[in-house]
XYZ file of C-alpha atoms in Angstrom:
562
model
C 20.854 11.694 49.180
C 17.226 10.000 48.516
C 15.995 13.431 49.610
C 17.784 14.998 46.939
C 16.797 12.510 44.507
C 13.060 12.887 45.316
C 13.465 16.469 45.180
C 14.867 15.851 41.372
C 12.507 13.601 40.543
C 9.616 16.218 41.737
C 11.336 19.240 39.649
C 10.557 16.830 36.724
C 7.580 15.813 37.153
C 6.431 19.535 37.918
C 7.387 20.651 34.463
C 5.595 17.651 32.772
C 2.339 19.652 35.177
C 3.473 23.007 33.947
C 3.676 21.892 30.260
C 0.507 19.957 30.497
C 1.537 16.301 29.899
C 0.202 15.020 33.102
C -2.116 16.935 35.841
C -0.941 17.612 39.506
C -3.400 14.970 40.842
C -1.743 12.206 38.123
C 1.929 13.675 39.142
C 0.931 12.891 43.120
C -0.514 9.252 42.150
C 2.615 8.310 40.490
C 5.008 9.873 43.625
C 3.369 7.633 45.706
C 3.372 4.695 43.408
C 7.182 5.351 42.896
C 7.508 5.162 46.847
C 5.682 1.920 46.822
C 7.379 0.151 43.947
C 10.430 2.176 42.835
C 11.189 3.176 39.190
C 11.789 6.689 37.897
C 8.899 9.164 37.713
C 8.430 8.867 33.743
C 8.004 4.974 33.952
C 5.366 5.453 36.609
C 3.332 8.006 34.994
C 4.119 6.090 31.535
C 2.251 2.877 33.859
C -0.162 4.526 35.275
C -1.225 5.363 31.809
C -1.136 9.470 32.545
C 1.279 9.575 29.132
C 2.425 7.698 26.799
C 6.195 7.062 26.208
C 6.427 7.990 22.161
C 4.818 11.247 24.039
C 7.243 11.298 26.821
C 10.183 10.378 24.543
C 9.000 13.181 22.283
C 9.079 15.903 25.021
C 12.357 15.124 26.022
C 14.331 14.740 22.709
C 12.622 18.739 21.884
C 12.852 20.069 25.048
C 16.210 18.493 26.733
C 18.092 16.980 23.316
C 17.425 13.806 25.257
C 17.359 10.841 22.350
C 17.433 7.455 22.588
C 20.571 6.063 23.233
C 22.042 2.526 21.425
C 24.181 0.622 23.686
C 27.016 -1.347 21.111
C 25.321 -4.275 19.150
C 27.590 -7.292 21.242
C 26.166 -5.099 24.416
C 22.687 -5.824 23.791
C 22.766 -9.175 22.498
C 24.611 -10.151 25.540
C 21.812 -8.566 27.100
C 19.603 -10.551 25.145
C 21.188 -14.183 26.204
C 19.172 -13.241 29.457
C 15.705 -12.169 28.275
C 13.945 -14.948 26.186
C 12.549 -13.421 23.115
C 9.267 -14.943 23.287
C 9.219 -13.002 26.607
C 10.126 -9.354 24.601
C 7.894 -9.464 21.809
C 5.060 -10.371 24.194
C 5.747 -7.610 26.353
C 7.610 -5.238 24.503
C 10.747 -5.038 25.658
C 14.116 -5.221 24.350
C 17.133 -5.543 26.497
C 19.497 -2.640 26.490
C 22.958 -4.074 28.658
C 23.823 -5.747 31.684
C 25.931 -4.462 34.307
C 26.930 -6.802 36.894
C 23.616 -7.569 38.289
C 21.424 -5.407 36.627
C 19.792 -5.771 33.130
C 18.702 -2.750 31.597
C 15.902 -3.044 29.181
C 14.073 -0.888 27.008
C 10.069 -0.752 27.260
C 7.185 0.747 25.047
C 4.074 -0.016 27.091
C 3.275 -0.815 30.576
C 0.407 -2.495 30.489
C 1.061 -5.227 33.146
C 1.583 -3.206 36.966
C 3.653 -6.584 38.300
C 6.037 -6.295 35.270
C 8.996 -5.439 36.201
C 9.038 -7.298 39.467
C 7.792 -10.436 37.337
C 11.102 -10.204 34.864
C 13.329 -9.560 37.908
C 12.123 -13.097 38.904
C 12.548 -14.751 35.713
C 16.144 -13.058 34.878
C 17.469 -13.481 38.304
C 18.705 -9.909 38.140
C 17.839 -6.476 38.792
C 15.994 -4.613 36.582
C 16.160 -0.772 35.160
C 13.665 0.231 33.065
C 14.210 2.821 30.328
C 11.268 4.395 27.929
C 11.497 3.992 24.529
C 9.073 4.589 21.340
C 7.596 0.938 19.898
C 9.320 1.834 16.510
C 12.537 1.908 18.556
C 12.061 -1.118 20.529
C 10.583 -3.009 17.304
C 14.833 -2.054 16.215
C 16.005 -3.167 19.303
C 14.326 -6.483 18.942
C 15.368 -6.962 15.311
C 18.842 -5.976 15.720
C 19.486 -8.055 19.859
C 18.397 -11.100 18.685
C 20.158 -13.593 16.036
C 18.180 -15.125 13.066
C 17.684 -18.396 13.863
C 19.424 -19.302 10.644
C 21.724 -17.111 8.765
C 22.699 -20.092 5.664
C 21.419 -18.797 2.613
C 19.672 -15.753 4.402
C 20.286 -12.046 2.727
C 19.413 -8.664 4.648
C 19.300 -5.874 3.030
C 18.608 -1.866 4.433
C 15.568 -1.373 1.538
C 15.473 -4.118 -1.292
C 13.632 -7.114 -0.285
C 15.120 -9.469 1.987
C 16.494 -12.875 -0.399
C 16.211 -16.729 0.576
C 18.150 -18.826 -1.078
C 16.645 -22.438 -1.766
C 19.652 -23.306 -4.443
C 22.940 -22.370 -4.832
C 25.383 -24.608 -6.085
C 28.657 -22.117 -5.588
C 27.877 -21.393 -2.218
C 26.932 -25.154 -1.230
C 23.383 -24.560 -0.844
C 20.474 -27.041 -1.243
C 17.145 -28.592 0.524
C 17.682 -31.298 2.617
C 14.501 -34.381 1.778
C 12.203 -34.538 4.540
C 13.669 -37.926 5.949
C 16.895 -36.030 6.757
C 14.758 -32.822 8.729
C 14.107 -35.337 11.774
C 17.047 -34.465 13.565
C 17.687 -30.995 11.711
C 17.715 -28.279 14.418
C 18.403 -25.007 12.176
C 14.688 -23.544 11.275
C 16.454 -22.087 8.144
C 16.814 -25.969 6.457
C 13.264 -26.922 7.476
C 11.671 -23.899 5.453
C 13.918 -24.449 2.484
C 12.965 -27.806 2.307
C 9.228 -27.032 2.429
C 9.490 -24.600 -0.301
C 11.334 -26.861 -2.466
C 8.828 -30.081 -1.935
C 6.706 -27.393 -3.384
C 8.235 -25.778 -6.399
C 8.372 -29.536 -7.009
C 4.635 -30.433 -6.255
C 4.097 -27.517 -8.559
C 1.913 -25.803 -5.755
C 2.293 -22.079 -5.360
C 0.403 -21.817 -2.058
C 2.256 -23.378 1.383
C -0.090 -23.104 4.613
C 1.719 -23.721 8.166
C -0.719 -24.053 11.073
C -0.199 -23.527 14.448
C -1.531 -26.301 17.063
C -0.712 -27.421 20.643
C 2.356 -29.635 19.339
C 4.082 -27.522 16.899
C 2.624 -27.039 13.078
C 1.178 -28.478 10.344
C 2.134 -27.866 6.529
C -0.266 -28.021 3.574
C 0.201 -27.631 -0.044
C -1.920 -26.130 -2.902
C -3.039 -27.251 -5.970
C -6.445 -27.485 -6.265
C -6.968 -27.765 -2.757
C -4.506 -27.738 -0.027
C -3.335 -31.365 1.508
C -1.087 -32.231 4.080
C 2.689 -32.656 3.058
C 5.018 -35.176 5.302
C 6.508 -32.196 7.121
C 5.123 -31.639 10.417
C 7.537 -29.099 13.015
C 7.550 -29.533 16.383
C 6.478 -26.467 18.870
C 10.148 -25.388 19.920
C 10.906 -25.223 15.769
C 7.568 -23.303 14.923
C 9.036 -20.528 17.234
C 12.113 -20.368 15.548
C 10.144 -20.336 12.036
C 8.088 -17.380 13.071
C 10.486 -15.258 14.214
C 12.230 -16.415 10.283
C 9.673 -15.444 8.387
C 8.836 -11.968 10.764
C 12.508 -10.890 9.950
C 13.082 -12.147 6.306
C 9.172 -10.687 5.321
C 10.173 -7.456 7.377
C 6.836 -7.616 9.855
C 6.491 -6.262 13.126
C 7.123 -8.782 15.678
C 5.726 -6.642 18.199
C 1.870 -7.163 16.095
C 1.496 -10.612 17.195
C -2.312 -10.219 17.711
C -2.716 -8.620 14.287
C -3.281 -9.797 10.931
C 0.024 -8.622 8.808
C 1.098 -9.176 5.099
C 4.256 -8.586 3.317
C 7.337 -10.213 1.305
C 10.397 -11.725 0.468
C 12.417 -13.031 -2.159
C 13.407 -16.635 -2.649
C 16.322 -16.994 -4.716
C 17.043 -20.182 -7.053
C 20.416 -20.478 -8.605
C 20.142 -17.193 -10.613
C 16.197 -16.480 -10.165
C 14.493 -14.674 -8.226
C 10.834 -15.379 -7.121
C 8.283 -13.236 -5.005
C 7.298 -15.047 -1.508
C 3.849 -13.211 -0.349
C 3.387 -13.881 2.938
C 0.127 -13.270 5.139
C 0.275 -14.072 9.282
C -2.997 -14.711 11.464
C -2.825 -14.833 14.886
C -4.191 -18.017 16.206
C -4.740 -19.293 20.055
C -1.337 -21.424 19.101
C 0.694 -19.021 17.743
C 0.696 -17.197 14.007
C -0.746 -19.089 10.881
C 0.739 -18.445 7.621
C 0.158 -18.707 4.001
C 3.448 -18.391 1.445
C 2.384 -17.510 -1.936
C 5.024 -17.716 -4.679
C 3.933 -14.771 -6.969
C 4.627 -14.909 -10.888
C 3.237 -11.869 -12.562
C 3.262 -13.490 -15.402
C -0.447 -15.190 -14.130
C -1.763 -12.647 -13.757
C -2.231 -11.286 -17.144
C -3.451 -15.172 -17.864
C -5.756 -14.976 -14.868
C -7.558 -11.797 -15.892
C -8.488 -13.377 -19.491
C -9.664 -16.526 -17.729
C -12.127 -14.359 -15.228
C -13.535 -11.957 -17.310
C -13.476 -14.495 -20.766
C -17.181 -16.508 -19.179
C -18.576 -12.322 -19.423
C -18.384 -10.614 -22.484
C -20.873 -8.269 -21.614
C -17.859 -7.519 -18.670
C -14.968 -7.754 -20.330
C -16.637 -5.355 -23.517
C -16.987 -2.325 -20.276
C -13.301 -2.951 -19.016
C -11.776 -2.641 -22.446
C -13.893 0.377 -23.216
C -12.328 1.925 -20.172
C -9.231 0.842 -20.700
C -8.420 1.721 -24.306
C -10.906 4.854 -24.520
C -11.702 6.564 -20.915
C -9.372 9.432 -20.002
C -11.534 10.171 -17.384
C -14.211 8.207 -14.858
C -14.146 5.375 -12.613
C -14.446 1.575 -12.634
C -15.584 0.306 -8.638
C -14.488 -3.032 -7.562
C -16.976 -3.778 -4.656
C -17.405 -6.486 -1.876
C -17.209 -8.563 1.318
C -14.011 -9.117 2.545
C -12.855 -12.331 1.041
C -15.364 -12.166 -2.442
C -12.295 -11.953 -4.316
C -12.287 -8.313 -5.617
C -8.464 -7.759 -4.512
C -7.932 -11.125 -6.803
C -9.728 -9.548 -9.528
C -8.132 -6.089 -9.086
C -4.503 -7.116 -9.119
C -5.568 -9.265 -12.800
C -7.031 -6.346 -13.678
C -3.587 -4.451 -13.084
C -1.578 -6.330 -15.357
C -4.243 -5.256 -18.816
C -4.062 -1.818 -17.727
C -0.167 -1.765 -17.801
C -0.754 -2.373 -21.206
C -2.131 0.828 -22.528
C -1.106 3.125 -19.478
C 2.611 4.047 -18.835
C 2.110 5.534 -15.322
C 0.180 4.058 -13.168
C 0.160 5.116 -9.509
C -1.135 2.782 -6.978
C -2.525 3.418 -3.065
C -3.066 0.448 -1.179
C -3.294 -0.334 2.291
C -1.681 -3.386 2.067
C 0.882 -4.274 -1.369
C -0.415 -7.691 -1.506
C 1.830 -8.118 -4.996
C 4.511 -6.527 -6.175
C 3.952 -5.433 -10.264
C 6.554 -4.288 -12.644
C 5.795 -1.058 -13.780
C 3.928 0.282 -11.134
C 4.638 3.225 -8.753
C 2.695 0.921 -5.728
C 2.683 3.034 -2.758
C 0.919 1.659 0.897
C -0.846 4.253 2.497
C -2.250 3.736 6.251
C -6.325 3.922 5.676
C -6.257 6.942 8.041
C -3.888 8.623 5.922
C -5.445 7.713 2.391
C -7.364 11.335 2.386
C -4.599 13.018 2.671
C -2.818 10.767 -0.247
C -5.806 11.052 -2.178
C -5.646 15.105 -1.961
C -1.551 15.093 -3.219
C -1.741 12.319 -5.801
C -2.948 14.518 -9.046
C 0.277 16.094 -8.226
C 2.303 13.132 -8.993
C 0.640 13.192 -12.447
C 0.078 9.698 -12.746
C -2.134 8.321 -15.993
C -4.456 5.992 -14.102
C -4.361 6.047 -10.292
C -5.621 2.645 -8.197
C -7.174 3.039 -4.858
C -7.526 0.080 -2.466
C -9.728 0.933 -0.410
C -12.250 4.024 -0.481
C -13.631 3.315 3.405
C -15.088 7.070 3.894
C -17.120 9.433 2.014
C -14.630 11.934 2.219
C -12.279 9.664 0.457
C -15.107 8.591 -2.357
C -15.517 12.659 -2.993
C -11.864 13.195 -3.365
C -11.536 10.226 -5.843
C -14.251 11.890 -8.083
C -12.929 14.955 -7.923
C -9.176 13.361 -9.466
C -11.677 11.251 -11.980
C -12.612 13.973 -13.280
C -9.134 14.590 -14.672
C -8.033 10.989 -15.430
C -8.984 7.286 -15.100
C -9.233 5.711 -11.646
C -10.412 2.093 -10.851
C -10.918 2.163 -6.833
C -11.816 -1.174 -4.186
C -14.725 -0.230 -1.762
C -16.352 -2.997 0.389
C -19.606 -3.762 -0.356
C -22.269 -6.616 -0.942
C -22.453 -5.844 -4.465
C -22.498 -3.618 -7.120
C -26.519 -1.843 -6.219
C -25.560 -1.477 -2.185
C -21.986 0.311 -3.421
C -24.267 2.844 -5.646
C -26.789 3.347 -3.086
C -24.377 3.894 -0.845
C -22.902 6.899 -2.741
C -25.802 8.150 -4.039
C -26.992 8.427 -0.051
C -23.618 10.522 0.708
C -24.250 13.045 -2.012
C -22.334 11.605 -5.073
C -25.687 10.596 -7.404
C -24.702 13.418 -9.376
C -21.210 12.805 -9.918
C -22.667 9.292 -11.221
C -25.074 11.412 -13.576
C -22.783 13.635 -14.699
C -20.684 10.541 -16.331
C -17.712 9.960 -13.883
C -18.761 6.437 -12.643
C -18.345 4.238 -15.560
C -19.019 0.256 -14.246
C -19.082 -1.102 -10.877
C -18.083 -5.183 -10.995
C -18.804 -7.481 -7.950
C -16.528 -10.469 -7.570
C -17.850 -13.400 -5.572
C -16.240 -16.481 -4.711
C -18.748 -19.305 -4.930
C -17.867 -23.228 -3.915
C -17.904 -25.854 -6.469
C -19.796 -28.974 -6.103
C -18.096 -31.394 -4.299
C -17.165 -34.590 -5.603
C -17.506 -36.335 -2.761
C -19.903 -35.296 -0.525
C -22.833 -33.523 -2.600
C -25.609 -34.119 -2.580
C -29.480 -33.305 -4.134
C -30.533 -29.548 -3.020
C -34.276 -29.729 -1.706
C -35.977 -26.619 -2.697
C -37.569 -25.559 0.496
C -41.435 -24.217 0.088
C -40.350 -20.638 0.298
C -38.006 -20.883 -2.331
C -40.663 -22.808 -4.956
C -42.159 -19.526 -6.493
C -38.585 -18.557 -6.724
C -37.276 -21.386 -8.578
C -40.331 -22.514 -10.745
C -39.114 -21.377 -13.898
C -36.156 -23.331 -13.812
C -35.677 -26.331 -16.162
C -36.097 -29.710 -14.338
C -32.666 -30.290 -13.593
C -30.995 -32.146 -10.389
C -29.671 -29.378 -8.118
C -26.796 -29.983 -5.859
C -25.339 -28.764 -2.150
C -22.264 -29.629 -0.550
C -23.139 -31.724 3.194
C -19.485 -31.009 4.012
C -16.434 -33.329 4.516
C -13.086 -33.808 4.947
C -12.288 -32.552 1.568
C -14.591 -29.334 1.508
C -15.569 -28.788 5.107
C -12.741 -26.349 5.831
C -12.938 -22.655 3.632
C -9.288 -23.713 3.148
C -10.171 -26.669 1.124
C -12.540 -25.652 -0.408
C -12.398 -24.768 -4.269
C -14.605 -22.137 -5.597
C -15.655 -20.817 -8.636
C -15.448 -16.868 -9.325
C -18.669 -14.970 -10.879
C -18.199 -11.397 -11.807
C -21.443 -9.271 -11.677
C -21.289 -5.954 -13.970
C -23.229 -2.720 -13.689
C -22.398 -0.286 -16.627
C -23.373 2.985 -16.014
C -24.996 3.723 -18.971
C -27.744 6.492 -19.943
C -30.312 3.436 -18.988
C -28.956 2.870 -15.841
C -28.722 6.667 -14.603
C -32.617 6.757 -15.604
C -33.211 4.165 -12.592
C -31.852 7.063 -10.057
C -34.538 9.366 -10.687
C -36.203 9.653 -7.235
C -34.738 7.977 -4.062
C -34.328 3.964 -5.295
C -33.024 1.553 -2.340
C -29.927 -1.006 -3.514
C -32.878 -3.521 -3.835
C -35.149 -1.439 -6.111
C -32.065 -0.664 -8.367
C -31.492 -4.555 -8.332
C -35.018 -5.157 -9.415
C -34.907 -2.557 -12.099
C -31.702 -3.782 -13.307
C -33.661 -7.231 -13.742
C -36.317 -5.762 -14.895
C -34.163 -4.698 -17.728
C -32.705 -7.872 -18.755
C -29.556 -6.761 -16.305
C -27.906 -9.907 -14.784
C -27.379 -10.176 -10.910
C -24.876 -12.044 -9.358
C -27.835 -14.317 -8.007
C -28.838 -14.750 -11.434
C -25.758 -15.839 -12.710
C -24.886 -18.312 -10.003
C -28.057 -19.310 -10.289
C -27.088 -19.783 -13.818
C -24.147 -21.845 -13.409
C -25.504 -24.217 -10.309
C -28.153 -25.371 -13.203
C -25.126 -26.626 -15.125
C -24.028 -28.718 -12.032
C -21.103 -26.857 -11.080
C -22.179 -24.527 -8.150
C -22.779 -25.445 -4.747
C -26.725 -24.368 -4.685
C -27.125 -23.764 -0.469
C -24.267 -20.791 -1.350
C -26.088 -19.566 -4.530
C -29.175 -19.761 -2.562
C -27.603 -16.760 0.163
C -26.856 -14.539 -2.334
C -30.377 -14.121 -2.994
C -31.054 -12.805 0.840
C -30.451 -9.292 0.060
């Protein structure tokens, strides 16, 4: 009988050889790893790393009509009473059933060789791999293992998941923090934290991750600790909350993820953003509680200190049926901030707007919002004119193949599009090096703005700025005014803390501007020509505002390095 077997388990591994999936010399390596350590021949090339298992899977389904089979929903969380889930999302595994002493499991990746012999150990029981895609063990996972908390918790197929904080018919209401200490059900704990904040008035909730469970801060203008603090076994429970009700993939846990839910109050309904970072202790998160309505207030209040800005935007806005508006910067200079204000006046004036973003940070009435994967936003970019949208939004343009496709469609219709950046002369360079200057000549760029986030003096720990020797010739035209720099403390030492002030640099691409391409200009020679021309930089108007006392000058100061 293990003759026969072998023999079987040859036959199949020959036509993965004859189809080209794996070589002979892979298909004898994982034979004689099977000898060694057992395990069918797919899991062993699959380990070996010879082919992958959505690959595998794939062949099998087309070739055999072998799909992946769903063991009855009680099956597998039975199943699941025996593998922790901190265990499966670490390694990927969901568990399948268990038969008398064996425990069937479904696995995605094999990265770790002593796997299987390691969860025999901890399980006490037998184990039989099977090889599933990672979307179908990410299903597995979601559907084995109970919610922590299902009070107040609604699931739904494709609408956003809902929350509840209040509801008076169904008996539903936050417990006050003095009554959490002996709560065990995650679910009360997190409706009690967003409640102490609807009532703090703070839209922003922060829950960090450390060696003894988690902190909780609340925003207003800076985050502070609240009197909730969760112990470690509770955090767990939180995360695995806020993966399922936000709909993120628990099996990311080393990635940086964003998404939403809904939490419901009585009758309303309010947008919960929520980003996860992966920490050494486990994932930090920020909860947002979105109102569109600021956003229409929040554009007015960034772009009312620039009238020379907000002159450009309108002029796009109520006159441009064709060219482009750039939004350029670092990561974390604000420009997604700015764009999504900048949404809610264009809803004003255009009917259908169609959005590609990698990441929906905010949901907008309205808006077709659609998130494209930034290795498929080419291919979006090339089938989007055929939606026939008025003004199309595109968050991010990361390759010149993408920035030639997007002037190509503004040369039909509006577009405002996010590229990163230092600032508005670097983003122009850099399209004028991959062949776009005359698209920008010919009238299709129309103003390129730079957000940048810039600290506030601190009103505790600033103190005077000494103007170094190299920065004298710099500075000497300045009125004699008493600088200031942050030294850092408990109140602004963390980025977190830390309020800031946003400046908004504009480059309209006027007839005067185009005249400064002629020839090959670097970013810095357009910068000094833009100067040159009474054309303010964002150094200049930082520079402007830390005069005035209200800009921490060592971070003005760095944005005159380039």
């Amino acid at each position: 009988m293990p003759q026969t077997q072998n023999t079987e388990k040859k036959l199949f591994g020959q036509i993965l050889v004859d189809v080209g999936l794996v070589t002979a010399e892979q298909l004898e390596v994982a034979l004689e790893e099977q000898k060694r350590h057992g395990g069918k021949i797919g899991f062993n090339l699959c380990r070996l790393g010879f082919v992958t298992t959505d690959k595998l899977t794939e062949f099998l389904e087309e070739n055999f009509g072998v799909a992946v089979a769903y063991e009855p929903l009680s099956v597998r969380q039975k199943a699941a009473d025996i593998i922790p889930r901190n265990l499966a999302l670490y390694y990927k595994i969901a568990p399948i059933k268990l038969e008398g002493n064996t425990l069937t499991i479904g696995i995605a990746q094999i990265e770790h060789p002593n796997l299987i012999a390691a969860l025999s150990e901890v399980t006490g029981h037998i184990i039989d791999p099977l090889l599933y895609p990672e979307s179908e063990i990410r299903t597995l996972i979601d559907s084995s293992y109970k919610l922590p908390t299902e009070r107040g918790v609604e699931v739904f197929s494709f609408a956003d998941n809902v929350f509840t904080i209040v509801d008076n018919s169904k008996k539903i209401k936050p417990l006050a923090a003095a009554q959490l200490k002996n709560e065990r059900d995650v679910g009360e704990w997190l409706r009690s934290i967003i409640a102490e904040a609807i009532k703090e008035k703070s839209r922003e909730v922060l829950l960090k991750p450390d060696p003894d469970g988690a902190s909780v801060s609340l925003k207003k203008d800076t985050f502070y600790l609240s009197e909730f603090s969760l112990p470690a076994g509770l955090y767990d429970d939180l995360t695995f909350l806020l993966l399922r009700l936000a709909r993120m993939n628990p099996l990311e846990l080393q990635k940086p993820q964003h998404s939403r839910f809904l939490v419901k109050i009585q009758e309303r309904k309010i947008v919960m953003v929520v980003s996860a970072f992966p920490t050494i202790y486990g994932l930090r998160f920020l909860l947002e509680m979105f109102d569109e309505r600021l956003l229409r207030r929040s554009f007015e209040e960034m772009t009312g200190p620039f009238p020379i800005l907000k002159t450009s935007l309108e002029d796009f806005i109520l006159r441009a049926r064709q060219g482009m508006v750039i939004i350029t910067g670092p990561e974390g200079s604000g420009r997604t901030s700015f764009l999504y204000s900048f949404f809610s006046r264009c809803k004003d004036e255009f009917k259908e707007i169609l959005t590609l973003e990698n990441a929906v940070r905010y949901p907008v009435s309205g808006l077709s919002q659609t998130q494209v994967d930034p290795d498929d936003m080419e291919e979006a970019l090339e089938n989007v004119i055929k939606q026939k949208p008025e003004l199309v939004i595109v968050n991010a343009v990361r390759t010149v193949r993408s920035a030639e496709l997007t002037f190509l469609i503004t040369a039909r219709m509006p577009l405002i599009a996010v590229m990163s950046s230092y600032d508005s002369f670097m983003a122009i360079d850099w399209l004028c090096r991959h062949g776009l200057k005359s698209a920008i000549k010919a009238g299709l760029l129309h103003t390129v703005i730079s957000p940048r986030l810039i600290p506030l003096v601190c009103p505790q720990c600033s103190a005077p700025y000494e103007i170094s020797p190299e920065e004298i010739s710099l500075l000497s035209s300045l009125p004699d005014v008493l600088l200031k720099s942050n030294q850092g403390c408990d109140y602004c030492r963390h980025s977190d803390d830390q309020s800031s002030q946003m400046i908004l640099e504009c480059c309209r691409i006027d007839a005067e501007f185009i005249s400064f391409l002629e020839g090959a200009p670097s970013a810095s020679q357009l910068r000094k020509l833009a100067k040159n021309a009474g054309r303010k930089t964002l150094f200049d108007i930082a520079l402007q505002q830390a005069v005035r006392g209200e800009l921490d000058m060592q971070s003005v100061m760095k944005l005159q390095s380039f």
